[in-house]
Tab-separated table of C-alpha atoms in Angstrom:
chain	number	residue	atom	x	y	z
A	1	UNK	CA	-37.397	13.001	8.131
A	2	UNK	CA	-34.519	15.622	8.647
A	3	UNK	CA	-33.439	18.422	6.036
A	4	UNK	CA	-30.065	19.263	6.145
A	5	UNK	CA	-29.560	22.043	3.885
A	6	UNK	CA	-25.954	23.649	3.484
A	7	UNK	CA	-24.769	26.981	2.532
A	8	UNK	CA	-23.589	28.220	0.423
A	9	UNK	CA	-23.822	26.372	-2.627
A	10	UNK	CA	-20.241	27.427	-3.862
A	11	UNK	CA	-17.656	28.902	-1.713
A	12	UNK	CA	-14.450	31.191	-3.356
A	13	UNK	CA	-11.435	31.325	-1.556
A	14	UNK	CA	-7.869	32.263	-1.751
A	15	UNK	CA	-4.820	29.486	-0.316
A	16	UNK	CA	-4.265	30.200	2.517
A	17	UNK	CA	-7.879	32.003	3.882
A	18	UNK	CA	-9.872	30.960	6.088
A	19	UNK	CA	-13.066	28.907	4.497
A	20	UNK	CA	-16.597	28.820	7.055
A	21	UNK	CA	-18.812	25.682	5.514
A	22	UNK	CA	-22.629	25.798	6.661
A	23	UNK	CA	-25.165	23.377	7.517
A	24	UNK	CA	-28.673	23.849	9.143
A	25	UNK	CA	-31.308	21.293	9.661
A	26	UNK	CA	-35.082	20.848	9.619
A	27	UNK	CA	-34.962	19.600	13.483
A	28	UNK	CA	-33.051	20.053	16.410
A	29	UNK	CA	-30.567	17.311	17.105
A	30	UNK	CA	-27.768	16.960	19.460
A	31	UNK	CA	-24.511	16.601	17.700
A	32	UNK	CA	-24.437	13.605	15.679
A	33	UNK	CA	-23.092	15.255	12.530
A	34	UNK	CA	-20.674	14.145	10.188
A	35	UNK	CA	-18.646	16.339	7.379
A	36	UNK	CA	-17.045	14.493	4.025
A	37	UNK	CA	-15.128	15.407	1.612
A	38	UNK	CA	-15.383	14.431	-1.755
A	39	UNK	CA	-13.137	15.080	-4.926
A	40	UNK	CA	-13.925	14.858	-8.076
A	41	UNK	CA	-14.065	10.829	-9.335
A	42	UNK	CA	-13.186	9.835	-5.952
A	43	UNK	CA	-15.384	8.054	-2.419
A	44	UNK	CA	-16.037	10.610	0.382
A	45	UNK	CA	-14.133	10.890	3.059
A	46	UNK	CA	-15.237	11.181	6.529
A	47	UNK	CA	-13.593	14.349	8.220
A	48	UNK	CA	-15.480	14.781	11.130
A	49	UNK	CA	-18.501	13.463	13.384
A	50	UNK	CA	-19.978	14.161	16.670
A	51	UNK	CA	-20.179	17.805	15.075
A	52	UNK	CA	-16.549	18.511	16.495
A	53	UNK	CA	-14.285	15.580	16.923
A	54	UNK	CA	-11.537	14.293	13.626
A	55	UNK	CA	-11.722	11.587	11.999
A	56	UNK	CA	-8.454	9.852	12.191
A	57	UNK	CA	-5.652	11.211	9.567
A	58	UNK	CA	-7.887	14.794	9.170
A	59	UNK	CA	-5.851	17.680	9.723
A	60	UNK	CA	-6.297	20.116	12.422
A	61	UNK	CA	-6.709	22.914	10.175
A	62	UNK	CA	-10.168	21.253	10.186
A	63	UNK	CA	-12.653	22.068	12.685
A	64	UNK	CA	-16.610	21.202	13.226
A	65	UNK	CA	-18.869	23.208	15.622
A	66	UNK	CA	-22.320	23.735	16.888
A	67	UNK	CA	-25.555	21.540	18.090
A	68	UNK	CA	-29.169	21.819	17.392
A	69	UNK	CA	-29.872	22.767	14.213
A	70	UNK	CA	-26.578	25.475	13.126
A	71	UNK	CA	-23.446	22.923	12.215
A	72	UNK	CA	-19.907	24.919	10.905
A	73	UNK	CA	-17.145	23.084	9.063
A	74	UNK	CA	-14.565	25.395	9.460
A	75	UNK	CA	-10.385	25.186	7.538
A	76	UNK	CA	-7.940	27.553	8.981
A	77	UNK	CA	-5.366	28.008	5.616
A	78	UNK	CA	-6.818	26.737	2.919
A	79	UNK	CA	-4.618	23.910	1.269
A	80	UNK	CA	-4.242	23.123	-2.377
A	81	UNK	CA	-5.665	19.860	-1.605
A	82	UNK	CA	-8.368	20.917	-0.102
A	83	UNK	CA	-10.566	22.397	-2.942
A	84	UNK	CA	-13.175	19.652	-2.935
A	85	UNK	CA	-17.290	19.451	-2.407
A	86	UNK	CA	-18.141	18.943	1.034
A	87	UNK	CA	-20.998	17.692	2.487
A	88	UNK	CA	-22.830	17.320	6.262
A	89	UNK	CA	-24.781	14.517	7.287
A	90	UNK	CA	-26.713	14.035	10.404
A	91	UNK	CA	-26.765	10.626	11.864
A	92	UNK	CA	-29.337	11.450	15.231
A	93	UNK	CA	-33.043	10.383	13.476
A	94	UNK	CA	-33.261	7.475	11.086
A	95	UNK	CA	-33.264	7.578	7.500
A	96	UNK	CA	-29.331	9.086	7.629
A	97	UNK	CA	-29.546	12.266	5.590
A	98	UNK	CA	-27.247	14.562	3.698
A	99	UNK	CA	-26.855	18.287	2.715
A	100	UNK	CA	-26.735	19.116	-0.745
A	101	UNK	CA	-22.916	20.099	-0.423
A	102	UNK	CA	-21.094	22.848	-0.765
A	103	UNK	CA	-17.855	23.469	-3.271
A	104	UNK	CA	-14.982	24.910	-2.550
A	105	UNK	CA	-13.231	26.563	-5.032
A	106	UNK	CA	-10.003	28.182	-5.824
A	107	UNK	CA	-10.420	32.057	-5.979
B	1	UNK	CA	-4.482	-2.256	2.629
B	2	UNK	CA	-7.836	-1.281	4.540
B	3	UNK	CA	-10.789	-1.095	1.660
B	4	UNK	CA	-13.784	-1.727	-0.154
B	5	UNK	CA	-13.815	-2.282	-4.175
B	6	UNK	CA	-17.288	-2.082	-6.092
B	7	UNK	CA	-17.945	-3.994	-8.883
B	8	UNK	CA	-20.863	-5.094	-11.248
B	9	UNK	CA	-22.396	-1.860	-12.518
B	10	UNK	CA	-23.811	-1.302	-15.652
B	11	UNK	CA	-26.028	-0.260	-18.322
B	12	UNK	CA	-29.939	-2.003	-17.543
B	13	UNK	CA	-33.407	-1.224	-19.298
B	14	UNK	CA	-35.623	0.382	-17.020
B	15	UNK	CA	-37.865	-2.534	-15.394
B	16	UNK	CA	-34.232	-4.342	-15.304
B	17	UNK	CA	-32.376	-6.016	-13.119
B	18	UNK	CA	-28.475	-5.715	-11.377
B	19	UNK	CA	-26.499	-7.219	-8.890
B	20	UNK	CA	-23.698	-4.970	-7.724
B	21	UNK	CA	-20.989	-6.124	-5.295
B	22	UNK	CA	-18.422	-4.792	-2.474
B	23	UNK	CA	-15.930	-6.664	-1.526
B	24	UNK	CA	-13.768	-5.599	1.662
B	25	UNK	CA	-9.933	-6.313	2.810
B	26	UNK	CA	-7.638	-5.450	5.212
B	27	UNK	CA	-10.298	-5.509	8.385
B	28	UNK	CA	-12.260	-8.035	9.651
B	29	UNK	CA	-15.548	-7.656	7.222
B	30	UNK	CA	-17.846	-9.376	10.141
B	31	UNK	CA	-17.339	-6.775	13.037
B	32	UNK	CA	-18.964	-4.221	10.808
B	33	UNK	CA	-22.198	-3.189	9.843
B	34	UNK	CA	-22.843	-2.342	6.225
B	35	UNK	CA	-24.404	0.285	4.227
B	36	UNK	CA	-24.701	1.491	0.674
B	37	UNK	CA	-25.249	4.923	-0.500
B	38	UNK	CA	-25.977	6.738	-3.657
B	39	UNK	CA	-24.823	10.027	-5.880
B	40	UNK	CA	-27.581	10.746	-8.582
B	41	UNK	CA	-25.691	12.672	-11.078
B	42	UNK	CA	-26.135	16.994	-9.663
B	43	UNK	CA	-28.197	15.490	-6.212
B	44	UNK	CA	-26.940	14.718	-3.046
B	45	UNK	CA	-25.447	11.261	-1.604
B	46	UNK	CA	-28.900	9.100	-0.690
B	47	UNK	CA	-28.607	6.670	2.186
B	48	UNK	CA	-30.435	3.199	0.974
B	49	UNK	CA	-29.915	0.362	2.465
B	50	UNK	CA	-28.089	-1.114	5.646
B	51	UNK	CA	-27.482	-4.390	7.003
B	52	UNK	CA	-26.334	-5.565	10.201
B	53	UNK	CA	-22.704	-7.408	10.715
B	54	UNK	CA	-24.634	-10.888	10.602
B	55	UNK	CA	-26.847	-10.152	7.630
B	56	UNK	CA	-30.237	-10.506	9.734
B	57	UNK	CA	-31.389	-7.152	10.058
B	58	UNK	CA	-31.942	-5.195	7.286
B	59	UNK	CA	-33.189	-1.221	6.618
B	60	UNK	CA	-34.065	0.643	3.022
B	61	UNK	CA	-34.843	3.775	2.212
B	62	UNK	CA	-38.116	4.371	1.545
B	63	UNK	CA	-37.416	5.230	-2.464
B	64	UNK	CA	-35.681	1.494	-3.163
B	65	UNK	CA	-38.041	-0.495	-0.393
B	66	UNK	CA	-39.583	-3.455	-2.368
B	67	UNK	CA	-37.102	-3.264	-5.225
B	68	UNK	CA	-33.783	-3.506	-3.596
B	69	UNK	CA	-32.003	-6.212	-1.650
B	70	UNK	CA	-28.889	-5.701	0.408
B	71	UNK	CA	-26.887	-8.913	1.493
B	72	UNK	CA	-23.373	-9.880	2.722
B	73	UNK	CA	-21.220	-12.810	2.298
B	74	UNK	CA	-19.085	-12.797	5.663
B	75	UNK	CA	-17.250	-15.975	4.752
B	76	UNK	CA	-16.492	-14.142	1.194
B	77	UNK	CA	-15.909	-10.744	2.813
B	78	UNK	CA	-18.518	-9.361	0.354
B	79	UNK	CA	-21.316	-7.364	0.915
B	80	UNK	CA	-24.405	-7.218	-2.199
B	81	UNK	CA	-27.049	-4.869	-3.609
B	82	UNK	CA	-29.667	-6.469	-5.700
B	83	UNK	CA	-31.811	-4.048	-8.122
B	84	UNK	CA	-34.759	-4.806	-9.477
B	85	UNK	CA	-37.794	-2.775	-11.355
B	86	UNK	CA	-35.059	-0.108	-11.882
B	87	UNK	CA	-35.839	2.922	-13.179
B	88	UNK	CA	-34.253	6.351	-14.503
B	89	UNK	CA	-34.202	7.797	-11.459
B	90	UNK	CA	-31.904	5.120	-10.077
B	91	UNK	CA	-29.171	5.704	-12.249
B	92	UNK	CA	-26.318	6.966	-10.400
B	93	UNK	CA	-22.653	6.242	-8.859
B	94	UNK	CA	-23.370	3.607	-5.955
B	95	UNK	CA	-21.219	3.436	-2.693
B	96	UNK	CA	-20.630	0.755	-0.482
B	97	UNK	CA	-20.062	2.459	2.884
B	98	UNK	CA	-18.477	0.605	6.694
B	99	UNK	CA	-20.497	2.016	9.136
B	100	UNK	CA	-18.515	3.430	12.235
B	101	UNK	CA	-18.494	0.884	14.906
B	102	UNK	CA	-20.906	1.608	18.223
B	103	UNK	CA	-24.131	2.222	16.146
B	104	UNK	CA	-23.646	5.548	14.760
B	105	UNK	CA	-24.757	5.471	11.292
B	106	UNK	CA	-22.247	7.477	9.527
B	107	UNK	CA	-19.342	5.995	7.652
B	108	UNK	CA	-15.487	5.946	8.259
B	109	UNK	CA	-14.937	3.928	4.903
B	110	UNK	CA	-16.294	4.019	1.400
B	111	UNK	CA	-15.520	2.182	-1.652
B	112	UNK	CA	-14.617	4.083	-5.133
B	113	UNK	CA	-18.380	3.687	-6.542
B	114	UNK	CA	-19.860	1.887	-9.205
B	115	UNK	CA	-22.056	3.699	-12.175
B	116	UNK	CA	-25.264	2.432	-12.911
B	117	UNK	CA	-27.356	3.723	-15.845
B	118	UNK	CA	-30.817	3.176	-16.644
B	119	UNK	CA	-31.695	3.291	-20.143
B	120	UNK	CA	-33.546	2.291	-23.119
């Protein structure tokens, strides 16, 4: 069974900066990974799979990267709307399995 | 509107029983396979169960295998999770999740969540 473990736990930035989301797993894997986003109360929602390409409706400010076992989540300007817990998930070995998340906060 | 609305959760003794339900609109429910997922309160979103578009192939988790039952209603546009032998650790907010077409088992839709508690 994959690990996916995601750093860091909490993540404080400014509107407007630049925000670099972690996740690393136990095995190597090509690049089925998926990022969510989830707000507080609310579903996730899908951002991003196959490591790099948008889901449909996600803004380009958003942008996935990497293979293997080192996955990025990376948003350009940080939006108001963007402050949210997001979480990896890798899709390549059965059982599906997330990361832990990571929050992004306002600083 | 394209989505999925949860319904049936609850408060259940431990060693108790629930049915909770998904039902889906606005896309054809029968092209898609079917998945639910769950947030424990502070853990992670848990895969634990799937089912294929026609109901006849089935997967758990190893943590609900034997207790849980996932179904779907293609005629009702509804897809099912049966609990049984709950227990604390099972409390939680549960998902139904559309799994992106072409076999890649991550999910382009989720429903709002239902809460289920476990509690004497």
């Amino acid at each position: 069974e994959i690990v996916m473990t995601q750093s860091p736990a909490t993540l404080s930035v400014s509107p407007g900066e630049r925000a670099t989301l972690s996740c690393r797993a136990s095995q190597t894997f090509g690049s089925n990974l998926a990022w969510y986003q989830q707000k507080p109360g609310q579903a996730p929602r899908l951002l991003m799979y196959g490591a790099s390409t948008r889901a449909t409706g996600i803004p380009a400010r958003f942008s996935g990267s990497g293979s293997g076992t080192e996955f990025t989540l990376t948003i350009s300007s940080l939006q108001s709307e963007d402050f949210a817990v997001y979480y990896c998930q890798q899709y390549n070995k059965w059982p599906p399995a997330f990361g832990q998340g990571t929050k992004v906060e306002i600083k | 509107e394209v989505q999925l609305v949860e319904s049936g959760g609850g408060l259940v003794q431990p060693g108790g029983s629930l049915r909770v339900s998904c039902a889906a609109s606005g896309f054809t429910f029968s092209n898609y396979e079917m998945n639910w997922v769950r947030q424990v309160p502070g853990k992670r979103l848990e895969w634990i169960a799937f089912i294929s578009k026609s109901g006849d192939i089935n997967y758990y988790a190893d943590s609900v295998k034997g207790r849980f039952t996932i179904s779907r209603d293609n005629a009702k546009n509804s897809l099912y999770l049966q609990m049984n032998s709950l227990r604390a650790d099972d409390a939680g907010v549960y998902y139904c999740a559309r799994q992106m077409p072409g076999s890649y088992d991550f999910y382009d839709l989720w429903g709002q969540g239902v809460l289920v508690a476990v509690s004497s």
